[in-house]
CSV table of C-alpha atoms and ligand atoms in Angstrom, one decimal:
chain,number,residue,atom,x,y,z
A,86,MET,CA,0.5,-0.2,0.1
A,87,HIS,CA,1.0,3.7,-0.8
A,88,GLU,CA,2.9,4.8,2.8
A,89,PRO,CA,3.2,8.8,2.9
A,90,PRO,CA,7.3,9.5,2.8
A,91,ASP,CA,8.9,10.2,5.5
A,92,ASN,CA,9.3,14.0,5.6
A,93,GLN,CA,5.6,14.0,5.2
A,94,ARG,CA,5.4,12.0,8.5
A,95,ALA,CA,7.8,15.0,9.8
A,96,TYR,CA,5.8,17.5,8.1
A,97,LEU,CA,2.6,16.4,9.5
A,98,GLY,CA,4.2,15.8,13.5
A,99,ALA,CA,5.4,18.9,13.2
A,100,VAL,CA,1.7,21.4,12.4
A,101,GLU,CA,0.4,19.4,14.8
A,102,ARG,CA,2.3,20.7,17.4
A,103,ALA,CA,1.5,24.4,15.7
A,104,ASP,CA,-1.5,25.2,17.6
A,105,GLY,CA,-0.8,28.9,18.1
A,106,PHE,CA,2.0,28.9,16.4
A,107,LEU,CA,3.2,32.3,15.8
A,108,ALA,CA,6.0,34.3,13.5
A,109,ARG,CA,5.1,36.8,13.0
A,110,PRO,CA,5.6,39.7,14.8
A,111,THR,CA,2.6,41.3,14.4
A,112,VAL,CA,-0.2,41.5,18.0
A,113,ALA,CA,-2.6,43.1,19.9
A,114,ASN,CA,-2.4,43.0,23.4
A,115,VAL,CA,-5.6,43.3,25.3
A,116,ASP,CA,-5.8,45.1,29.0
A,117,THR,CA,-8.5,42.7,31.1
A,118,GLN,CA,-7.8,45.5,34.2
A,119,THR,CA,-8.4,48.7,31.8
A,120,LEU,CA,-12.2,46.8,29.8
A,121,MET,CA,-12.3,46.3,34.0
A,122,ALA,CA,-11.9,49.8,35.1
A,123,ASN,CA,-13.7,51.3,31.9
A,124,VAL,CA,-17.3,49.1,32.9
A,125,ARG,CA,-16.8,51.5,36.8
A,126,VAL,CA,-16.4,53.9,35.1
A,127,VAL,CA,-19.4,54.2,33.5
A,128,GLN,CA,-21.7,52.1,37.0
A,129,ARG,CA,-20.4,55.5,38.1
A,130,ALA,CA,-22.0,57.9,36.0
A,131,VAL,CA,-24.9,56.4,35.4
A,132,GLY,CA,-25.4,55.3,38.8
A,133,ASP,CA,-25.6,52.6,40.9
A,134,GLY,CA,-29.1,51.6,39.8
A,135,VAL,CA,-29.0,51.7,36.2
A,136,ARG,CA,-27.8,48.0,34.8
A,137,VAL,CA,-24.9,48.4,32.4
A,138,LEU,CA,-25.5,46.1,29.6
A,139,ALA,CA,-22.2,45.7,28.1
A,140,VAL,CA,-22.3,45.5,23.8
A,141,VAL,CA,-19.6,42.8,23.6
A,142,LYS,CA,-20.9,42.6,19.8
A,143,ALA,CA,-17.9,42.5,17.3
A,144,ASP,CA,-16.1,40.7,19.0
A,145,ALA,CA,-16.5,42.9,21.5
A,146,TYR,CA,-14.8,45.6,18.6
A,147,GLY,CA,-12.2,43.8,17.9
A,148,HIS,CA,-11.2,42.7,21.3
A,149,GLY,CA,-12.5,39.7,21.4
A,150,ALA,CA,-15.7,38.7,23.3
A,151,VAL,CA,-15.2,36.4,25.7
A,152,ARG,CA,-12.3,38.0,27.1
A,153,ALA,CA,-14.0,41.0,27.5
A,154,GLY,CA,-16.9,39.9,28.0
A,155,ARG,CA,-15.7,38.2,31.0
A,156,ALA,CA,-13.9,41.0,32.0
A,157,PHE,CA,-17.2,43.6,32.1
A,158,LEU,CA,-18.8,40.4,33.8
A,159,ASP,CA,-16.7,40.4,37.0
A,160,ALA,CA,-16.4,43.9,37.5
A,161,GLY,CA,-19.5,44.0,38.0
A,162,ALA,CA,-21.7,44.4,34.7
A,163,TRP,CA,-25.7,43.2,34.8
A,164,GLY,CA,-24.6,41.3,31.1
A,165,LEU,CA,-23.6,41.5,27.9
A,166,ALA,CA,-25.1,42.8,24.3
A,167,VAL,CA,-24.5,41.2,21.4
A,168,SER,CA,-25.2,41.3,17.3
A,169,LEU,CA,-25.5,38.0,16.2
A,170,VAL,CA,-27.5,34.7,17.7
A,171,GLU,CA,-23.7,33.3,17.1
A,172,GLU,CA,-21.6,35.5,18.9
A,173,GLY,CA,-24.4,34.5,21.6
A,174,VAL,CA,-23.7,31.6,21.4
A,175,GLN,CA,-20.0,31.6,21.2
A,176,LEU,CA,-19.7,33.3,24.9
A,177,ARG,CA,-22.5,30.7,25.7
A,178,ALA,CA,-20.1,28.0,24.5
A,179,ALA,CA,-17.5,29.6,26.6
A,180,GLY,CA,-19.8,29.7,29.6
A,181,ILE,CA,-20.9,32.7,30.4
A,182,THR,CA,-24.0,32.3,32.4
A,183,ALA,CA,-25.5,36.0,32.3
A,184,PRO,CA,-28.3,37.3,30.8
A,185,ILE,CA,-27.2,37.7,27.1
A,186,VAL,CA,-29.4,39.8,24.9
A,187,VAL,CA,-29.1,39.9,20.6
A,188,LEU,CA,-29.5,43.4,19.9
A,189,GLY,CA,-29.9,41.9,15.8
A,190,GLY,CA,-32.5,40.0,17.1
A,191,ALA,CA,-33.9,36.5,16.0
A,192,SER,CA,-33.0,35.4,12.3
A,193,LEU,CA,-35.5,33.1,11.4
A,194,GLY,CA,-34.3,29.3,11.9
A,195,SER,CA,-32.0,30.3,15.4
A,196,GLU,CA,-35.5,30.4,17.5
A,197,PRO,CA,-34.3,27.0,18.8
A,198,MET,CA,-31.3,27.9,19.7
A,199,ILE,CA,-32.1,31.7,21.3
A,200,VAL,CA,-34.3,28.9,23.5
A,201,ALA,CA,-32.0,26.5,24.5
A,202,CYS,CA,-28.8,29.0,25.3
A,203,GLY,CA,-31.2,31.3,27.0
A,204,LEU,CA,-30.4,34.0,24.8
A,205,GLN,CA,-32.2,37.3,25.2
A,206,PRO,CA,-33.7,38.5,21.7
A,207,VAL,CA,-34.8,42.2,20.3
A,208,VAL,CA,-38.0,41.3,18.8
A,209,TRP,CA,-39.9,44.2,16.3
A,210,GLU,CA,-42.6,42.3,13.9
A,211,PRO,CA,-45.5,40.3,15.3
A,212,GLY,CA,-43.2,36.5,13.8
A,213,HIS,CA,-40.8,37.2,15.5
A,214,LEU,CA,-43.7,36.5,18.9
A,215,ASP,CA,-45.1,34.2,17.3
A,216,ARG,CA,-42.2,32.1,16.9
A,217,LEU,CA,-39.7,31.9,19.4
A,218,ALA,CA,-43.6,31.3,21.2
A,219,ALA,CA,-43.2,28.6,19.2
A,220,ALA,CA,-40.1,28.0,20.2
A,221,ALA,CA,-40.3,28.1,23.8
A,222,ARG,CA,-43.2,26.3,24.2
A,223,ALA,CA,-41.1,23.1,22.3
A,224,ALA,CA,-38.0,23.2,25.4
A,225,ASP,CA,-41.2,24.0,27.5
A,226,THR,CA,-39.9,27.3,29.1
A,227,ARG,CA,-40.2,31.1,28.2
A,228,CYS,CA,-38.2,33.4,26.1
A,229,PRO,CA,-37.5,36.7,27.8
A,230,VAL,CA,-37.2,39.1,25.1
A,231,HIS,CA,-37.4,42.7,24.5
A,232,VAL,CA,-39.7,44.9,21.9
A,233,GLN,CA,-38.1,47.4,20.3
A,234,VAL,CA,-39.4,50.9,18.9
A,235,ASP,CA,-38.0,52.9,15.7
A,236,THR,CA,-38.6,56.4,17.0
A,237,GLY,CA,-36.1,57.9,14.8
A,238,MET,CA,-33.8,55.1,13.8
A,239,GLY,CA,-35.0,54.5,10.6
A,240,ARG,CA,-33.1,50.7,11.7
A,241,LEU,CA,-34.9,47.7,13.3
A,242,GLY,CA,-38.1,48.7,15.4
A,243,CYS,CA,-41.4,48.9,15.2
A,244,LEU,CA,-42.7,52.1,14.4
A,245,ALA,CA,-45.0,54.0,18.1
A,246,THR,CA,-47.8,53.6,15.2
A,247,GLU,CA,-47.1,49.5,15.2
A,248,LEU,CA,-46.5,49.6,18.8
A,249,PRO,CA,-49.7,48.5,19.6
A,250,GLU,CA,-50.3,45.5,17.6
A,251,LEU,CA,-47.4,43.9,18.4
A,252,LEU,CA,-48.1,44.1,22.4
A,253,ASP,CA,-52.0,42.7,21.4
A,254,VAL,CA,-50.0,39.9,20.2
A,255,PHE,CA,-47.7,39.8,22.7
A,256,THR,CA,-50.8,39.2,25.1
A,257,GLU,CA,-53.4,37.2,23.0
A,258,ARG,CA,-50.7,34.7,21.3
A,259,CYS,CA,-47.6,34.5,23.8
A,260,ALA,CA,-47.8,35.8,26.9
A,261,ASP,CA,-47.8,32.0,27.7
A,262,ALA,CA,-44.0,31.3,26.8
A,263,LEU,CA,-42.7,34.5,26.5
A,264,GLU,CA,-41.0,36.9,29.2
A,265,LEU,CA,-41.3,40.7,28.9
A,266,ALA,CA,-38.0,41.8,29.6
A,267,GLY,CA,-37.2,44.8,28.1
A,268,ALA,CA,-38.2,48.0,26.1
A,269,MET,CA,-36.0,49.6,24.2
A,270,THR,CA,-34.5,51.8,21.2
A,271,HIS,CA,-32.2,53.4,20.9
A,272,LEU,CA,-30.8,57.2,18.8
A,273,ALA,CA,-29.1,58.0,16.0
A,274,CYS,CA,-27.4,61.4,16.9
A,275,ALA,CA,-26.2,61.0,20.3
A,276,ASP,CA,-23.1,62.2,19.5
A,277,GLU,CA,-24.7,65.3,17.2
A,278,GLN,CA,-24.5,68.8,18.1
A,279,ASP,CA,-27.5,69.7,17.8
A,280,PRO,CA,-29.7,68.0,20.6
A,281,GLU,CA,-33.6,67.9,18.8
A,282,PRO,CA,-33.7,64.7,17.1
A,283,THR,CA,-32.6,62.4,20.9
A,284,ARG,CA,-34.7,64.9,22.5
A,285,ARG,CA,-37.9,64.0,19.4
A,286,GLN,CA,-36.5,59.6,20.0
A,287,LEU,CA,-37.0,60.5,23.7
A,288,ALA,CA,-40.7,62.3,23.9
A,289,GLY,CA,-41.7,59.0,21.3
A,290,PHE,CA,-39.8,56.1,23.8
A,291,LYS,CA,-41.7,58.1,26.6
A,292,ARG,CA,-45.2,58.2,24.4
A,293,ALA,CA,-44.7,54.6,22.8
A,294,LEU,CA,-43.7,53.3,27.4
A,295,GLU,CA,-47.0,54.8,27.7
A,296,THR,CA,-48.7,52.6,25.1
A,297,PHE,CA,-47.2,49.7,27.1
A,298,SER,CA,-48.5,50.3,30.5
A,299,THR,CA,-52.0,51.3,29.1
A,300,ARG,CA,-51.9,47.5,28.1
A,301,GLY,CA,-51.0,45.9,31.7
A,302,LEU,CA,-47.8,45.6,30.6
A,303,ASP,CA,-44.7,46.5,32.4
A,304,PRO,CA,-41.5,45.3,30.9
A,305,THR,CA,-38.7,44.7,33.2
A,306,MET,CA,-35.9,47.1,31.8
A,307,ARG,CA,-36.1,49.9,29.8
A,308,HIS,CA,-33.0,50.9,27.9
A,309,VAL,CA,-32.3,53.7,25.0
A,310,ASN,CA,-28.8,55.4,26.2
A,311,ASN,CA,-25.7,53.8,23.8
A,312,SER,CA,-22.0,55.1,24.5
A,313,ALA,CA,-22.9,59.3,23.9
A,314,GLY,CA,-26.1,59.0,25.1
A,315,ILE,CA,-24.9,58.1,28.6
A,316,VAL,CA,-22.9,61.9,27.7
A,317,ARG,CA,-25.1,63.5,26.8
A,318,ALA,CA,-28.9,62.5,27.7
A,319,THR,CA,-28.3,61.7,31.4
A,320,ASP,CA,-31.7,61.8,31.9
A,321,ALA,CA,-32.2,59.1,29.8
A,322,HIS,CA,-30.6,55.8,31.4
A,323,TYR,CA,-34.0,54.4,32.5
A,324,ASP,CA,-33.2,50.9,34.1
A,325,GLY,CA,-30.0,50.4,31.7
A,326,VAL,CA,-28.1,51.3,29.2
A,327,ARG,CA,-25.7,49.7,26.5
A,328,PRO,CA,-22.8,50.9,26.3
A,329,GLY,CA,-20.2,49.9,23.9
A,330,ILE,CA,-17.5,51.8,22.5
A,331,ALA,CA,-17.6,53.7,25.2
A,332,LEU,CA,-16.4,50.5,27.3
A,333,TYR,CA,-13.3,50.3,24.7
A,334,GLY,CA,-12.1,54.0,25.6
A,335,PHE,CA,-13.5,56.6,23.5
A,336,GLY,CA,-16.3,57.8,22.1
A,337,ALA,CA,-18.6,58.1,18.5
A,338,VAL,CA,-16.4,61.5,18.3
A,339,GLN,CA,-13.9,62.9,20.8
A,340,ASP,CA,-16.4,65.2,22.0
A,341,VAL,CA,-18.7,62.9,23.6
A,342,HIS,CA,-15.8,60.9,25.0
A,343,LEU,CA,-16.7,60.0,28.7
A,344,PRO,CA,-14.3,61.1,30.6
A,345,GLY,CA,-12.2,58.8,32.5
A,346,VAL,CA,-12.1,55.5,29.8
A,347,ALA,CA,-8.9,54.4,28.9
A,348,MET,CA,-8.1,53.0,25.6
A,349,ALA,CA,-7.1,49.0,26.6
A,350,ILE,CA,-6.1,47.7,23.3
A,351,GLU,CA,-2.4,48.2,21.9
A,352,VAL,CA,-1.3,47.2,18.3
A,353,GLU,CA,2.1,46.5,17.8
A,354,SER,CA,4.4,45.0,15.4
A,355,ARG,CA,8.6,44.8,14.6
A,356,LEU,CA,10.9,46.0,11.7
A,357,VAL,CA,11.6,42.8,9.3
A,358,GLY,CA,13.6,44.8,7.5
A,359,VAL,CA,16.2,48.4,7.8
A,360,ARG,CA,16.6,49.9,4.1
A,361,GLU,CA,19.2,52.4,2.8
A,362,LEU,CA,17.9,53.9,0.0
A,363,PRO,CA,19.4,57.3,-2.3
A,364,ALA,CA,17.3,60.7,-2.8
A,365,GLY,CA,14.6,60.0,-5.9
A,366,SER,CA,14.0,56.6,-4.8
A,367,GLY,CA,10.4,55.4,-5.8
A,368,ILE,CA,8.6,54.0,-3.2
A,369,SER,CA,6.2,50.7,-3.2
A,370,TYR,CA,3.5,50.2,-5.8
A,371,GLY,CA,2.8,53.0,-7.9
A,372,HIS,CA,5.4,55.2,-6.7
A,373,THR,CA,3.3,57.8,-4.7
A,374,GLN,CA,5.8,58.8,-2.9
A,375,THR,CA,9.5,59.8,-4.1
A,376,LEU,CA,12.1,59.9,-1.0
A,377,THR,CA,13.7,63.7,-1.3
A,378,ARG,CA,16.2,63.1,1.1
A,379,ASP,CA,19.1,59.6,1.3
A,380,SER,CA,16.9,58.2,3.5
A,381,ARG,CA,16.4,54.6,5.8
A,382,LEU,CA,13.1,53.1,6.2
A,383,GLY,CA,11.6,50.4,8.2
A,384,VAL,CA,10.1,47.2,6.8
A,385,VAL,CA,7.0,46.8,9.1
A,386,PRO,CA,5.4,43.1,8.4
A,387,VAL,CA,1.7,44.6,8.8
A,388,GLY,CA,-0.6,45.5,5.8
A,389,TYR,CA,-4.5,45.9,5.2
A,390,GLU,CA,-5.0,42.3,4.7
A,391,ASP,CA,-4.3,42.9,8.5
A,392,GLY,CA,-7.2,45.9,8.9
A,393,TYR,CA,-4.4,48.3,7.9
A,394,ALA,CA,-6.3,50.5,5.7
A,395,ARG,CA,-4.7,51.3,2.5
A,396,SER,CA,-6.1,55.0,2.5
A,397,MET,CA,-4.2,55.8,5.4
A,398,SER,CA,-0.8,55.4,3.1
A,399,GLY,CA,0.8,59.0,3.6
A,400,GLN,CA,-1.6,59.8,6.3
A,401,ALA,CA,-0.3,57.4,8.8
A,402,PHE,CA,2.4,57.5,11.4
A,403,MET,CA,3.7,54.7,13.0
A,404,LEU,CA,6.1,54.8,16.6
A,405,VAL,CA,9.3,53.5,17.4
A,406,HIS,CA,11.5,55.0,19.6
A,407,GLU,CA,9.3,57.6,20.8
A,408,HIS,CA,9.5,58.9,17.4
A,409,ARG,CA,6.2,59.3,15.5
A,410,CYS,CA,7.5,58.0,12.1
A,411,PRO,CA,5.1,58.6,8.5
A,412,VAL,CA,4.4,56.0,6.3
A,413,VAL,CA,6.2,56.4,3.5
A,414,GLY,CA,4.1,55.2,0.0
A,415,ARG,CA,1.4,53.1,-0.8
A,416,ILE,CA,0.6,50.5,2.5
A,417,THR,CA,0.2,46.6,0.5
A,418,MET,CA,-1.9,43.9,1.8
A,419,ASP,CA,1.3,42.4,4.2
A,420,THR,CA,3.6,45.2,4.6
A,421,CYS,CA,4.5,49.0,4.6
A,422,MET,CA,7.0,51.2,5.2
A,423,ILE,CA,8.0,53.9,7.4
A,424,ASP,CA,10.6,56.7,7.4
A,425,LEU,CA,13.8,56.0,10.2
A,426,THR,CA,15.4,58.2,9.0
A,427,ASP,CA,15.6,60.3,11.7
A,428,VAL,CA,16.0,57.1,14.2
A,429,PRO,CA,19.8,56.1,13.6
A,430,GLU,CA,19.8,53.4,16.5
A,431,ALA,CA,17.3,52.0,15.1
A,432,ARG,CA,17.5,48.2,14.3
A,433,SER,CA,15.8,45.5,12.1
A,434,GLY,CA,13.7,43.7,15.1
A,435,ASP,CA,12.7,46.9,17.2
A,436,LEU,CA,9.2,47.3,18.3
A,437,VAL,CA,6.8,49.7,16.3
A,438,THR,CA,3.8,50.5,17.9
A,439,LEU,CA,0.9,51.1,15.3
A,440,MET,CA,-1.6,52.0,18.0
A,441,GLY,CA,-0.9,52.9,21.1
A,442,GLU,CA,1.8,54.9,23.7
A,443,GLN,CA,5.5,55.0,23.6
A,444,GLY,CA,6.6,57.1,26.0
A,445,SER,CA,5.4,60.2,25.9
A,446,GLN,CA,4.3,59.5,21.9
A,447,ARG,CA,0.9,58.0,21.2
A,448,ILE,CA,-1.3,57.2,18.8
A,449,ASP,CA,-4.8,56.3,19.5
A,450,ALA,CA,-8.6,55.6,17.2
A,451,TYR,CA,-8.9,58.9,16.9
A,452,ASP,CA,-5.6,59.4,15.3
A,453,LEU,CA,-5.7,56.3,13.0
A,454,ALA,CA,-9.5,57.1,12.2
A,455,ARG,CA,-9.2,60.8,11.3
A,456,TRP,CA,-6.2,59.0,8.7
A,457,ALA,CA,-8.2,56.5,7.4
A,458,GLY,CA,-10.9,58.2,7.0
A,459,VAL,CA,-13.7,56.8,9.0
A,460,ILE,CA,-15.0,56.5,13.0
A,461,PRO,CA,-12.9,54.8,15.3
A,462,TYR,CA,-15.3,51.9,15.9
A,463,GLU,CA,-13.7,50.7,12.3
A,464,ILE,CA,-10.2,50.8,13.5
A,465,LEU,CA,-11.6,49.5,16.4
A,466,CYS,CA,-13.9,46.4,14.6
A,467,GLY,CA,-10.7,46.4,11.9
A,468,PHE,CA,-7.7,44.6,12.8
A,469,SER,CA,-8.7,41.6,10.9
A,470,LYS,CA,-8.2,38.1,13.0
A,471,ARG,CA,-4.8,38.0,11.5
A,472,VAL,CA,-3.7,40.3,14.0
A,473,PRO,CA,-3.6,37.4,17.3
A,474,ARG,CA,-4.9,39.2,20.2
A,475,ARG,CA,-3.4,38.8,23.5
B,571,PLP,C1,-24.1,49.0,19.1
B,571,PLP,C2,-25.2,49.0,19.8
B,571,PLP,C3,-25.0,50.5,20.9
B,571,PLP,C4,-23.5,50.1,21.7
B,571,PLP,O1,-23.3,51.4,20.9
B,571,PLP,P1,-22.0,52.4,21.2
B,571,PLP,O2,-22.6,53.9,20.8
B,571,PLP,O3,-20.5,52.3,20.8
B,571,PLP,O4,-22.2,53.2,22.5
B,571,PLP,C5,-26.0,50.0,22.1
B,571,PLP,N1,-27.5,50.1,21.0
B,571,PLP,C6,-27.0,49.7,20.5
B,571,PLP,C7,-29.1,48.2,19.7
B,571,PLP,C8,-26.5,49.5,19.2
B,571,PLP,O5,-26.8,47.8,17.7
């Protein structure tokens, strides 16, 4: 019979031992102490009686959902919120037993899994109620749901005019199998200068709550505020708040930064080469930049496949030996170059900070967002799976 050659067996042996093998020096360090401190800052801002529903969707904004989720709960968060059912299942599989709200709702066919994992989906259509109730009955249990009212986001939720019918369906057909765990809405403009849209949404939510109470329905938890709302709409914390970006140390924009929260992730790499190139050399694809002086360039094993956006070419900086070094030429898929001419001590193998601090120098998600023309959320979620979180 056909025997694998010896070297193939050797290769397979090596690969079996390769779990967690890391060759490339590009990594993200996540500081769980800072995540815990941020939850406490949020809790202090909203007051003790208000539940913190820590938003860990999108792998906790790139910080690692399981580890971040545990840190938030350990530091006093009441529960976690995810976008997808899958994200909730992942947290349950990791042994997290706290309440988990699924903000994106019960996608069709996921109802039995939602019930089995004890997730709390957001609902806004009669069909959601019927299907979840059927799944709960089949499992001989009750499913907690959060009714979302769209007060001016134009995304998920039912309109105030549709709420009476939805609540009638709840009362008449589903009350045996569902539990009214929450009533919620989502603010569209809490991070904008003009307070008027938020005021209108909050007034709309207040009226919606009356629709609940005139039917004798009393949602256990009323929740509205995202991070920007926690800063700006301090009269609307209700029973719970849903901070995301604030827990990761940022605001949607800098002027809604919750004082006291701090960046909890640091992305770094190491120089894989230092090149001496003469003035006049064209650098990287398209020669978008030509050296104006004899230069030392550092080669960094980071590219757009890591989430280091190509649109930052010619804009971004990285830190080496506490210097801000400009990225030179186009960022490529796996690699980019930085100008080290003013950092003569830099050597191949030296530490490069893409996001984080070196001495008095700092690059944060606001800087990267400005360079890339995006928002801090996109920067945090944007570092790809290829960058291991430690
Ligand atoms: C993402 C999200 C949040 C958290 O928003 P931040 O701006 O990151 O605080 C809160 N609620 C809902 C419904 C969301 O989708």
